[in-house]
CSV table of C-alpha atoms and ligand atoms in Angstrom, one decimal:
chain,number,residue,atom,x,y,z
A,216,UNK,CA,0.0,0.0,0.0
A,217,UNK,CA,1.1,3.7,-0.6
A,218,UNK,CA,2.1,4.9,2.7
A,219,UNK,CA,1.8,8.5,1.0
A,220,UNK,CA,-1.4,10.2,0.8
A,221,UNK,CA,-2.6,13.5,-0.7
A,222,UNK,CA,-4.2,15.5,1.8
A,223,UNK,CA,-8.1,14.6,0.0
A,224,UNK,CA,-7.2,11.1,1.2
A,225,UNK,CA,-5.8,12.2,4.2
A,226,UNK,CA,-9.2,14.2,5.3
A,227,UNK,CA,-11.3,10.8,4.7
A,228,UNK,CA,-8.5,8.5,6.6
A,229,UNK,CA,-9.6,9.4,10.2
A,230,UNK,CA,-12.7,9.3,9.0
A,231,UNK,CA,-12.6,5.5,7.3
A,232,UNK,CA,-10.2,4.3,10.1
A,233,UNK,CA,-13.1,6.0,12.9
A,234,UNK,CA,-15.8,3.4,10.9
A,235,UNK,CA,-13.5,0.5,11.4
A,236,UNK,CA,-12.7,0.6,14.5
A,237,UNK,CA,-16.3,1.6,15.2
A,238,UNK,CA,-17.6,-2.0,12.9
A,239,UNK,CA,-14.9,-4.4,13.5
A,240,UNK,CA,-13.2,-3.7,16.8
A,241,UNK,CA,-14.7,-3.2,20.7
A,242,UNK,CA,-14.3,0.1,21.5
A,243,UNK,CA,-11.0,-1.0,24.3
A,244,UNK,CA,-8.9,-2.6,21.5
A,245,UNK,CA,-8.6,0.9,19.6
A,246,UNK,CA,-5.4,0.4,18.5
A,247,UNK,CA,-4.2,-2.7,17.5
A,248,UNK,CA,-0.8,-0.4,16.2
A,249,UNK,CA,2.7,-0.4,17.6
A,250,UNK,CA,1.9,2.6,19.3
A,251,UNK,CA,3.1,2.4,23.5
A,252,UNK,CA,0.5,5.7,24.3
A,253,UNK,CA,-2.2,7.3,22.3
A,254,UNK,CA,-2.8,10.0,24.5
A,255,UNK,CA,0.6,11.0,24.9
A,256,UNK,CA,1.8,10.3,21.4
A,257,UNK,CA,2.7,13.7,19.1
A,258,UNK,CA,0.9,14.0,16.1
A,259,UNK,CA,1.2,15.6,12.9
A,260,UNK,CA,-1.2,18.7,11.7
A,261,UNK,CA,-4.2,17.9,9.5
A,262,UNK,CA,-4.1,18.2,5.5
A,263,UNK,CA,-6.9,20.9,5.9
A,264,UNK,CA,-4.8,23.7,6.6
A,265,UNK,CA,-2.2,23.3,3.2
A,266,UNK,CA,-5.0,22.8,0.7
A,267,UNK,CA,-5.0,26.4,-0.7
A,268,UNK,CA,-4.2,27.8,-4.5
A,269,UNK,CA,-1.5,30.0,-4.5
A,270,UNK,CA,-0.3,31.9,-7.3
A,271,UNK,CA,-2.5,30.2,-9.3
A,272,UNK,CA,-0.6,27.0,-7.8
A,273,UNK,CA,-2.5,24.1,-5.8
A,274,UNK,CA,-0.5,23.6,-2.4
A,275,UNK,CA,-1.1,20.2,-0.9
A,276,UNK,CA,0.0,18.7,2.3
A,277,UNK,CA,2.0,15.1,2.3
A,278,UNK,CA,3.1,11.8,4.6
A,279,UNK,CA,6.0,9.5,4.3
A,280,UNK,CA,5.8,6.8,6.3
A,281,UNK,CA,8.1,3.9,7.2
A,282,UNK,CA,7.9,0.8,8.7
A,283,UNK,CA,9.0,1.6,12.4
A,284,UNK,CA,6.0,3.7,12.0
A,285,UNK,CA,8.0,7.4,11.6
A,286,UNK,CA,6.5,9.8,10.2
A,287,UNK,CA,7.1,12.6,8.3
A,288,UNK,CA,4.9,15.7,6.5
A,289,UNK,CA,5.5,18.1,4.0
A,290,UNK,CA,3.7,20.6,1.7
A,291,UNK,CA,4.8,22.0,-1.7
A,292,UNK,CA,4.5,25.4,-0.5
A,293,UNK,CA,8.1,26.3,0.1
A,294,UNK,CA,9.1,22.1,-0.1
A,295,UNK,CA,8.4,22.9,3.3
A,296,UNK,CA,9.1,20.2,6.3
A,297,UNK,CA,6.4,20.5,8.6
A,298,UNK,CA,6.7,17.6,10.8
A,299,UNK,CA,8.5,14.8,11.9
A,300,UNK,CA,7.4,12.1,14.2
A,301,UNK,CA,10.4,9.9,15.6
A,302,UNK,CA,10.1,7.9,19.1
A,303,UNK,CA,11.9,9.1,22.2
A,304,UNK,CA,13.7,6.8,24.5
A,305,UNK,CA,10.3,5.5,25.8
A,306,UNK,CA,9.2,5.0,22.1
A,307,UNK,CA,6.8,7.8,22.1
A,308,UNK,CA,6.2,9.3,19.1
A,309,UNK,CA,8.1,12.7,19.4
A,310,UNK,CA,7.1,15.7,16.8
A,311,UNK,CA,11.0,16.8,16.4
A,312,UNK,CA,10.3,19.3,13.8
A,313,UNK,CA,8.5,22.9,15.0
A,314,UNK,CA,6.1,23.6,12.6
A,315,UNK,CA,2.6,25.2,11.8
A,316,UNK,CA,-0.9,23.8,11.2
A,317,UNK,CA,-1.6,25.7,8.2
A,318,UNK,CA,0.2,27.5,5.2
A,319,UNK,CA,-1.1,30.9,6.6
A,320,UNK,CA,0.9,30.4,9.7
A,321,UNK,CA,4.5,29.8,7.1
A,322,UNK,CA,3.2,32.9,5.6
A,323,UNK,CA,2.6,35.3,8.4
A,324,UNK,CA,6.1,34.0,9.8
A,325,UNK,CA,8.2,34.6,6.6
A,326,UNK,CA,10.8,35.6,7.9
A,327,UNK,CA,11.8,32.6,10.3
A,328,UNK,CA,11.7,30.1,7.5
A,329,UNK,CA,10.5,27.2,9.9
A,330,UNK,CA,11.2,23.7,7.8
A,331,UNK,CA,11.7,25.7,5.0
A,332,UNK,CA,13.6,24.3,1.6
A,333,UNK,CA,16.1,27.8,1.6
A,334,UNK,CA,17.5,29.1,-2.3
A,335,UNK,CA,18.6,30.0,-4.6
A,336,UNK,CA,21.4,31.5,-1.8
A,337,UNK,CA,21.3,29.9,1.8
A,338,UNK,CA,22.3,32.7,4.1
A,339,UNK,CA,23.6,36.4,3.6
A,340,UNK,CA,24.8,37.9,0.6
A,341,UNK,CA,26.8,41.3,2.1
A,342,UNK,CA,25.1,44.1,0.9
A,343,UNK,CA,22.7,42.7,-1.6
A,344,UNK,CA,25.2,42.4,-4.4
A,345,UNK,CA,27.9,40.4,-6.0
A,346,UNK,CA,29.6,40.3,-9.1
A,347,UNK,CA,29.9,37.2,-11.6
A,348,UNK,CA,32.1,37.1,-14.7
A,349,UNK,CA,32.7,41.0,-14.3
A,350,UNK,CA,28.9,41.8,-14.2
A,351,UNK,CA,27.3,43.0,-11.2
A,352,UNK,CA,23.9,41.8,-9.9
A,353,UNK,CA,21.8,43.7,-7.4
A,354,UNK,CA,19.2,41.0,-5.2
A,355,UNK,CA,16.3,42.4,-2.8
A,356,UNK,CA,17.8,43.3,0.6
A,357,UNK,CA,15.8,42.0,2.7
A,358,UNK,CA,17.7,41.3,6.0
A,359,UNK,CA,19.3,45.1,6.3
A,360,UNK,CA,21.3,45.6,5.0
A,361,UNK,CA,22.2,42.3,3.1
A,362,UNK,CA,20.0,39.5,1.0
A,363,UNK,CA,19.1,36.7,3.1
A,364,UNK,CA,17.9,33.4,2.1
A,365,UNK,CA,17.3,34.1,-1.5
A,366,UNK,CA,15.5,37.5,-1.0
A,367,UNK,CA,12.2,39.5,-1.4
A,368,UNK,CA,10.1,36.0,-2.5
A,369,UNK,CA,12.7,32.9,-2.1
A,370,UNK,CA,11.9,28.8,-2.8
A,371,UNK,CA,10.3,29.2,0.9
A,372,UNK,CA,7.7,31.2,-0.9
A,373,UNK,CA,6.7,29.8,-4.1
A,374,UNK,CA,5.0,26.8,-4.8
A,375,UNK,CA,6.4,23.7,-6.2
A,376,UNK,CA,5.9,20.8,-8.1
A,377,UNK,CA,5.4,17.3,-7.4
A,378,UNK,CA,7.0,15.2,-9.9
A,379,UNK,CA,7.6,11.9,-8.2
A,380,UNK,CA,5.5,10.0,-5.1
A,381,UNK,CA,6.5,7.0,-3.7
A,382,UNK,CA,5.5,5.2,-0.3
A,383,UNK,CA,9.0,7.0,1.4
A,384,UNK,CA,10.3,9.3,-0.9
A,385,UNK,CA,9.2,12.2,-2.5
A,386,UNK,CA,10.5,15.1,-5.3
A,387,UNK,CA,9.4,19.0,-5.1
A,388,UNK,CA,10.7,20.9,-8.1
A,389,UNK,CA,10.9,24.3,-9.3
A,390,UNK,CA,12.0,26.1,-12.3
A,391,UNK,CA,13.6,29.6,-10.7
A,392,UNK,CA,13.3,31.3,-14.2
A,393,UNK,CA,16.7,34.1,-15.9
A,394,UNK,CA,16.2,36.9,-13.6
A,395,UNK,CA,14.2,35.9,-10.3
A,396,UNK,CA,15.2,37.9,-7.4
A,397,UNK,CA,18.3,39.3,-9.2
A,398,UNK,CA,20.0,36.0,-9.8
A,399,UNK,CA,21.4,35.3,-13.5
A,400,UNK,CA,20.0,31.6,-15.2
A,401,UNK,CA,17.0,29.4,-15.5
A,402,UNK,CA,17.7,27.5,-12.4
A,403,UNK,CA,16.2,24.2,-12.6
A,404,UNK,CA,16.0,22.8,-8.9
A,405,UNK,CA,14.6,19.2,-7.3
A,406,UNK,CA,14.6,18.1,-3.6
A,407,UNK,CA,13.9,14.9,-2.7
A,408,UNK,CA,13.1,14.2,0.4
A,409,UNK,CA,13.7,10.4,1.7
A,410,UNK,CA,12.6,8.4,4.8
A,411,UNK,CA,14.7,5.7,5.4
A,412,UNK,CA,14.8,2.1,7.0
A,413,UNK,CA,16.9,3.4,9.7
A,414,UNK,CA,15.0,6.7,10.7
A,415,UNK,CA,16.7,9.3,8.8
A,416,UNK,CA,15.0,12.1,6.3
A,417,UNK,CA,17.6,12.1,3.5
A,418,UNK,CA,17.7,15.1,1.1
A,419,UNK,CA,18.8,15.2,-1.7
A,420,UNK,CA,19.1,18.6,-4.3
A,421,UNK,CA,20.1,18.6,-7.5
A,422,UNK,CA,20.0,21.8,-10.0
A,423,UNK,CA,20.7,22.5,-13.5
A,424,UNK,CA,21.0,26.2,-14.6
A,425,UNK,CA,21.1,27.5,-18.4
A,426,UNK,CA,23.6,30.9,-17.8
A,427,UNK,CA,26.7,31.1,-15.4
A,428,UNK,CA,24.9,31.6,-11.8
A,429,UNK,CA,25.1,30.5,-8.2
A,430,UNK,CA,23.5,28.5,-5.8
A,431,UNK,CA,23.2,27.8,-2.4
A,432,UNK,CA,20.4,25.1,-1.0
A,433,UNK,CA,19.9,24.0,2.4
A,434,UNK,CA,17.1,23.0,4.6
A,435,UNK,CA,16.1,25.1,7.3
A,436,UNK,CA,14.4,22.9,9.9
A,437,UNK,CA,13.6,24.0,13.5
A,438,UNK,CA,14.6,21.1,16.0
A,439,UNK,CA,13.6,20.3,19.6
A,440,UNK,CA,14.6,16.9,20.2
A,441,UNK,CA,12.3,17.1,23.7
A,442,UNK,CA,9.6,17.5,20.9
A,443,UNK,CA,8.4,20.4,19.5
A,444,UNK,CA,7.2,23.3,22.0
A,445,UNK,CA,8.8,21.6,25.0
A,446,UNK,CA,10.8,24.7,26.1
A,447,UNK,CA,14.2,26.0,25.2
A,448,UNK,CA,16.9,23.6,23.3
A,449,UNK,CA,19.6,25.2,25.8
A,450,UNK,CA,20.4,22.1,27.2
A,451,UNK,CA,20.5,19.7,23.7
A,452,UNK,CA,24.1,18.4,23.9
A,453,UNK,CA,25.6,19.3,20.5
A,454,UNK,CA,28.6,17.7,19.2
A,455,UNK,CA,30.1,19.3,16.0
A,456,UNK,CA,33.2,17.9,14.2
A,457,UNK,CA,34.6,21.5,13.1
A,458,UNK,CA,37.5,22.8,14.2
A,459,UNK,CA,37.4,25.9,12.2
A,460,UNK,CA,34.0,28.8,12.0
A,461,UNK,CA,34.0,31.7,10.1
A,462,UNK,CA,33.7,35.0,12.3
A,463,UNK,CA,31.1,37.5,11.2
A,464,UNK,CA,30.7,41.0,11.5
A,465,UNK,CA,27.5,42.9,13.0
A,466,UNK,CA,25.6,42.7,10.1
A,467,UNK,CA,26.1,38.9,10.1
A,468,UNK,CA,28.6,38.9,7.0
A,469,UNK,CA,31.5,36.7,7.9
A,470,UNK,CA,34.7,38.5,7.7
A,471,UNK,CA,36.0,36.4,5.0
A,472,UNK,CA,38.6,34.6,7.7
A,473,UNK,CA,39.0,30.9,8.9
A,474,UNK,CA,39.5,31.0,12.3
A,475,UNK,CA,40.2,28.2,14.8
A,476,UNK,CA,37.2,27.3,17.7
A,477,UNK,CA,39.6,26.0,20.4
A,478,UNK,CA,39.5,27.9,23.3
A,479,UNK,CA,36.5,29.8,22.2
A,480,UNK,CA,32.7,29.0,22.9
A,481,UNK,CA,32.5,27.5,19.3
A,482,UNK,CA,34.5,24.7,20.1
A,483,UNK,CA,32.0,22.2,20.4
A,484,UNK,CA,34.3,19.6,18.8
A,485,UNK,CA,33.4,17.4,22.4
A,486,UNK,CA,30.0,17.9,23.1
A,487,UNK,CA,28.4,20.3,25.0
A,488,UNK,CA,25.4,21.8,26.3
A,489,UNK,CA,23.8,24.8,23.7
A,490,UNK,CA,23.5,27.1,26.6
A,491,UNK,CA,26.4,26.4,28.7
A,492,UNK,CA,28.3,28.9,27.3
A,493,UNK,CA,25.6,31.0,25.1
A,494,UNK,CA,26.1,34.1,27.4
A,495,UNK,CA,29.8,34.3,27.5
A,496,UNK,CA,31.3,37.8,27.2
A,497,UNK,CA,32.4,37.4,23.7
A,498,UNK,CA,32.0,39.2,20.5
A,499,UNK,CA,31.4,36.9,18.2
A,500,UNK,CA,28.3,35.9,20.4
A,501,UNK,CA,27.4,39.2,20.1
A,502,UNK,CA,27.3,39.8,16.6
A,503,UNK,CA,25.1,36.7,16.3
A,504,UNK,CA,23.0,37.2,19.2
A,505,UNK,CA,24.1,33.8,20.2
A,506,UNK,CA,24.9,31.2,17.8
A,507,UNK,CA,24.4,32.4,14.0
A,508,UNK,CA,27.9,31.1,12.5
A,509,UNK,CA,28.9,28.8,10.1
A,510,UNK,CA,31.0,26.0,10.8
A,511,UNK,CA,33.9,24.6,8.5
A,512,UNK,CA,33.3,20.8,8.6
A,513,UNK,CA,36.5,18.8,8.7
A,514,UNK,CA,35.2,16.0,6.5
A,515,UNK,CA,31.8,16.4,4.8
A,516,UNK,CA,31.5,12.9,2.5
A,517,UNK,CA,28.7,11.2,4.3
A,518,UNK,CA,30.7,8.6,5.9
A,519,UNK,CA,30.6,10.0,9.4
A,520,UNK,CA,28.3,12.2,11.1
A,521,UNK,CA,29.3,15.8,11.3
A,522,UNK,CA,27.2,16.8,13.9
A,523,UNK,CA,25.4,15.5,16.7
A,524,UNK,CA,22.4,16.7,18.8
A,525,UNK,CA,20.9,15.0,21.5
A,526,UNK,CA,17.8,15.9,23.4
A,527,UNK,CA,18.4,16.2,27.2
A,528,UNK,CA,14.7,14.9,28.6
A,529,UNK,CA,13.4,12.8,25.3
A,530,UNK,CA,17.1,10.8,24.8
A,531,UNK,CA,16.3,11.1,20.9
A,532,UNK,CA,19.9,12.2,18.9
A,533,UNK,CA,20.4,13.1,15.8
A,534,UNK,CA,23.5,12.9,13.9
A,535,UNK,CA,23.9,14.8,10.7
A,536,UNK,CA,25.9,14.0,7.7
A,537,UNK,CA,26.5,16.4,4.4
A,538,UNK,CA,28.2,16.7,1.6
A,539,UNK,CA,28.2,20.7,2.0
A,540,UNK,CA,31.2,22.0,3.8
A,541,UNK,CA,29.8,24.3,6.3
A,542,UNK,CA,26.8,24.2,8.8
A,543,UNK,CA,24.8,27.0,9.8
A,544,UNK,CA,24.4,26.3,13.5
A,545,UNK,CA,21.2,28.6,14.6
A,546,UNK,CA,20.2,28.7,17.9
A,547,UNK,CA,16.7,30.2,17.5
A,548,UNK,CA,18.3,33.5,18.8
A,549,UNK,CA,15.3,35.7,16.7
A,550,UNK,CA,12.5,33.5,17.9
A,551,UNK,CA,10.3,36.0,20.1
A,552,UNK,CA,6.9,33.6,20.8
A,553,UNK,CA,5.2,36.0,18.1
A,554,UNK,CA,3.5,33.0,16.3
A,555,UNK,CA,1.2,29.5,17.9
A,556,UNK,CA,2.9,26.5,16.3
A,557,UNK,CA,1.3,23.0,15.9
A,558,UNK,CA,0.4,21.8,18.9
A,559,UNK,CA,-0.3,25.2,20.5
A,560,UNK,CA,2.8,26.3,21.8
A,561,UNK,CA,4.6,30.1,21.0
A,562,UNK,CA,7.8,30.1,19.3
A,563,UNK,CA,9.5,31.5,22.1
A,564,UNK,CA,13.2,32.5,22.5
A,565,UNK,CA,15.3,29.3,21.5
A,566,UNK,CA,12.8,26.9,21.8
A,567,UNK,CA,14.4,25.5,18.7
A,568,UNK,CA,17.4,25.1,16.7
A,569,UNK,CA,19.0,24.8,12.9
A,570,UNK,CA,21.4,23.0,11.6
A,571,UNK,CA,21.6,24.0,7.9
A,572,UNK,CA,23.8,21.8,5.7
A,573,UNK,CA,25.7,24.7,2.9
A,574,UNK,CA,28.6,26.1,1.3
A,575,UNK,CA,29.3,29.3,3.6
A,576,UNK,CA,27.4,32.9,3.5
A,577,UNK,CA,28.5,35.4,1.5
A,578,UNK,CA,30.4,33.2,-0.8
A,579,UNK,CA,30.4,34.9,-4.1
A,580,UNK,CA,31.9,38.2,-2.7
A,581,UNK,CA,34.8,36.0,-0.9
A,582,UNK,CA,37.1,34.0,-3.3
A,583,UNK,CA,38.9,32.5,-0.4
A,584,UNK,CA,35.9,29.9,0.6
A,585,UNK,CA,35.0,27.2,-1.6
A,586,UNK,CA,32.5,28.0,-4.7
A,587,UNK,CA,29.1,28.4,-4.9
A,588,UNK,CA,29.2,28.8,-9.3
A,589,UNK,CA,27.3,26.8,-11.3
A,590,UNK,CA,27.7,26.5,-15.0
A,591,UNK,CA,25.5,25.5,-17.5
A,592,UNK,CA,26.8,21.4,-18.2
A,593,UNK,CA,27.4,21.4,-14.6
A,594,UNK,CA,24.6,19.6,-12.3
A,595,UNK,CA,24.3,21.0,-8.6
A,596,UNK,CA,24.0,18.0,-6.2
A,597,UNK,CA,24.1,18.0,-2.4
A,598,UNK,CA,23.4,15.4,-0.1
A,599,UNK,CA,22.2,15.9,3.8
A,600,UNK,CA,20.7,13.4,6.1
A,601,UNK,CA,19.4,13.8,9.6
A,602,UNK,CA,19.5,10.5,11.6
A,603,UNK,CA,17.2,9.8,14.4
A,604,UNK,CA,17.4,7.2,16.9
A,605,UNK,CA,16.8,7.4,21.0
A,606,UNK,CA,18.1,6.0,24.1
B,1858,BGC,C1,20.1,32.9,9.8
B,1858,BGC,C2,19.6,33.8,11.0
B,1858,BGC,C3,18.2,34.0,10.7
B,1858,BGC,C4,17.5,32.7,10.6
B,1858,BGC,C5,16.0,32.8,10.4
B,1858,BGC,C6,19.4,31.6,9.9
B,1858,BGC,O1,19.9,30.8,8.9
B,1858,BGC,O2,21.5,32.8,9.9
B,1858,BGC,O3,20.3,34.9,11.1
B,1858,BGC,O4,17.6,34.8,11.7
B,1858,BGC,O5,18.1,31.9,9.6
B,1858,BGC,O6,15.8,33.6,9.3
């Protein structure tokens, strides 16, 4: 059976599963599921809220499904993740992902990009411009006074297709055409997002562009390992295998050096608590308002995790691995409990973080970090999984 549904399905599911249990079962033997708790297990939001047309675009809502019985959702608008159910160390299912109910509530919170699919630049661009083969092109500064995360209307924002559906896997994809938001070439993007046997979301990006352009993908998942609204992440212990970050200045443009973490609070090459040192006295924490800094990965090839978060009360861990050299580690410094997530709670201060899988911010204007040109003959592919597993 499909373990995928489009949200039409999904609306009649708890509907059909209701008359089942209702015709074939006594009302005590309501589950007959792997499930440990019912009343205590997270779930994800209802399709109702991401059927909507939007620029003349239908938006649908999505669930992939594997055997251990994780789950994960997604809608088209923005190739958004909007939830992710993996068990804890009890094996209650755990929403790890912070997310909203409805598309409205991705819309009126823009600017946070919750489970967001980030392009066609991940991160800052200094000053809203950068120059490619001696031409100069001018992006929307929206994040003052630099481009952030694409611009004005980034992949976040648009609606994509859905060109493949399988029971665990599925493909958004989106033709960013010559010109969008500044940026040079018909960019041809897909993400495909994977559940796998052993509890990991793998995705995979791939992009083809017809003129000389850049590109930068990433994901830009919230996590709470607790589970999503379960308070602040500032006791996760976070294990990152860099031994190099790239300092940024008070706009959040990196200053174009390689610097080492030891001795510094971004040395989290052993692991350590978010918030034990989150308050230092140091200027670098400053400038991000915590932690907003790319990390240089020492090894980014898959074969090893590059990073490692664990949540304190739920024992759930997740270990990252990327093909992209650098990780945006975001510690939900600009969340201000402004906006009522699934499951009711505020996105308040840190009450989540991001680990986005890139190449580093600001790369076109600094020719000492690696690369973010692509060329037409060239295909764009990037690799990141998140790995869940609880103990
Ligand atoms: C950026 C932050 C920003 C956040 C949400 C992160 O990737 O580095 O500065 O506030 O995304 O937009």
């Amino acid at each position: 059976m499909k373990m995928i549904f489009k949200s039409h399905l999904l609306l009649f599911l708890p509907v059909c599963i209701l008359s089942l249990a209702a015709c074939n079962q006594p009302a005590k033997q309501s589950s007959t599921s792997t499930m440990t708790d019912s009343t205590t297990q997270a779930t994800l939001p209802a399709a109702k809220g991401f059927e909507q047309t939007i620029d003349g675009k239908q938006a649908h809502y999505y669930i992939l499904k594997n055997k251990n019985g994780v789950q994960a959702s997604f809608t088209n608008y923005g190739a958004h993740l909007v939830g992710l159910l993996v068990p804890d160390k009890a094996g209650k299912l755990t929403d790890v992902v912070v997310g909203f109910d409805s598309i409205a509530g991705y819309k009126t919170s823009l600017s946070a990009y919750y489970g967001a699919t980030i392009g066609r630049y991940g991160n800052r661009i200094a000053k809203g411009h950068f120059v490619l083969d001696g031409r100069r092109y001018d992006l929307f500064i929206n994040n003052k006074p630099n481009t952030l995360h694409g611009g004005q209307k980034g992949f976040n924002d648009v609606v994509w297709d859905t060109k493949q559906v399988s029971d665990t896997a599925i493909t958004f994809s989106y033709l960013s055409k010559d010109g969008e938001e500044g940026y040079p070439g018909n960019l041809d993007c897909k993400v495909t997002f994977e559940l796998t046997k052993d509890n990991a979301i793998k995705i995979s990006y791939e992009a083809t562009t017809d003129k000389n352009t850049i590109v930068n993908l990433t994901n830009h998942s919230y996590f709470n390992l607790n589970g999503a609204g379960s308070g602040t992440i500032l006791d996760h212990i976070v294990q990152m295998d860099a031994s190099n970050y790239t300092p940024i200045d008070a706009t959040s443009i990196p200053t174009g050096k390689i610097e080492p973490v030891a001795g510094t609070p971004f040395d989290f090459t052993k692991p350590a608590t978010i918030g034990s040192r989150i308050n230092d006295n140091n200027e670098q924490l400053k400038n991000g308002t915590g932690y907003d800094h790319n990390f240089v990965l020492d090894k980014h090839d898959l074969t090893t995790p590059i990073a490692t978060a664990t949540g304190d009360k739920s024992g759930i861990e997740m270990q990252v691995f990327t093909t992209e050299p650098g990780l945006q580690f975001y510690s939900g410094n600009f969340m201000k409990g402004g906006n009522t997530m699934h499951g009711g709670a505020k996105d308040e201060l840190r009450t989540a973080f991001a680990m986005e899988t890139q190449h580093y911010p600001d790369s076109p204007n600094k020719p000492q970090f690696p690369s973010t040109e692509l060329k037409p003959g060239e295909t764009y592919k990037t690799v990141t999984i998140y790995k869940f597993s609880a103990k």
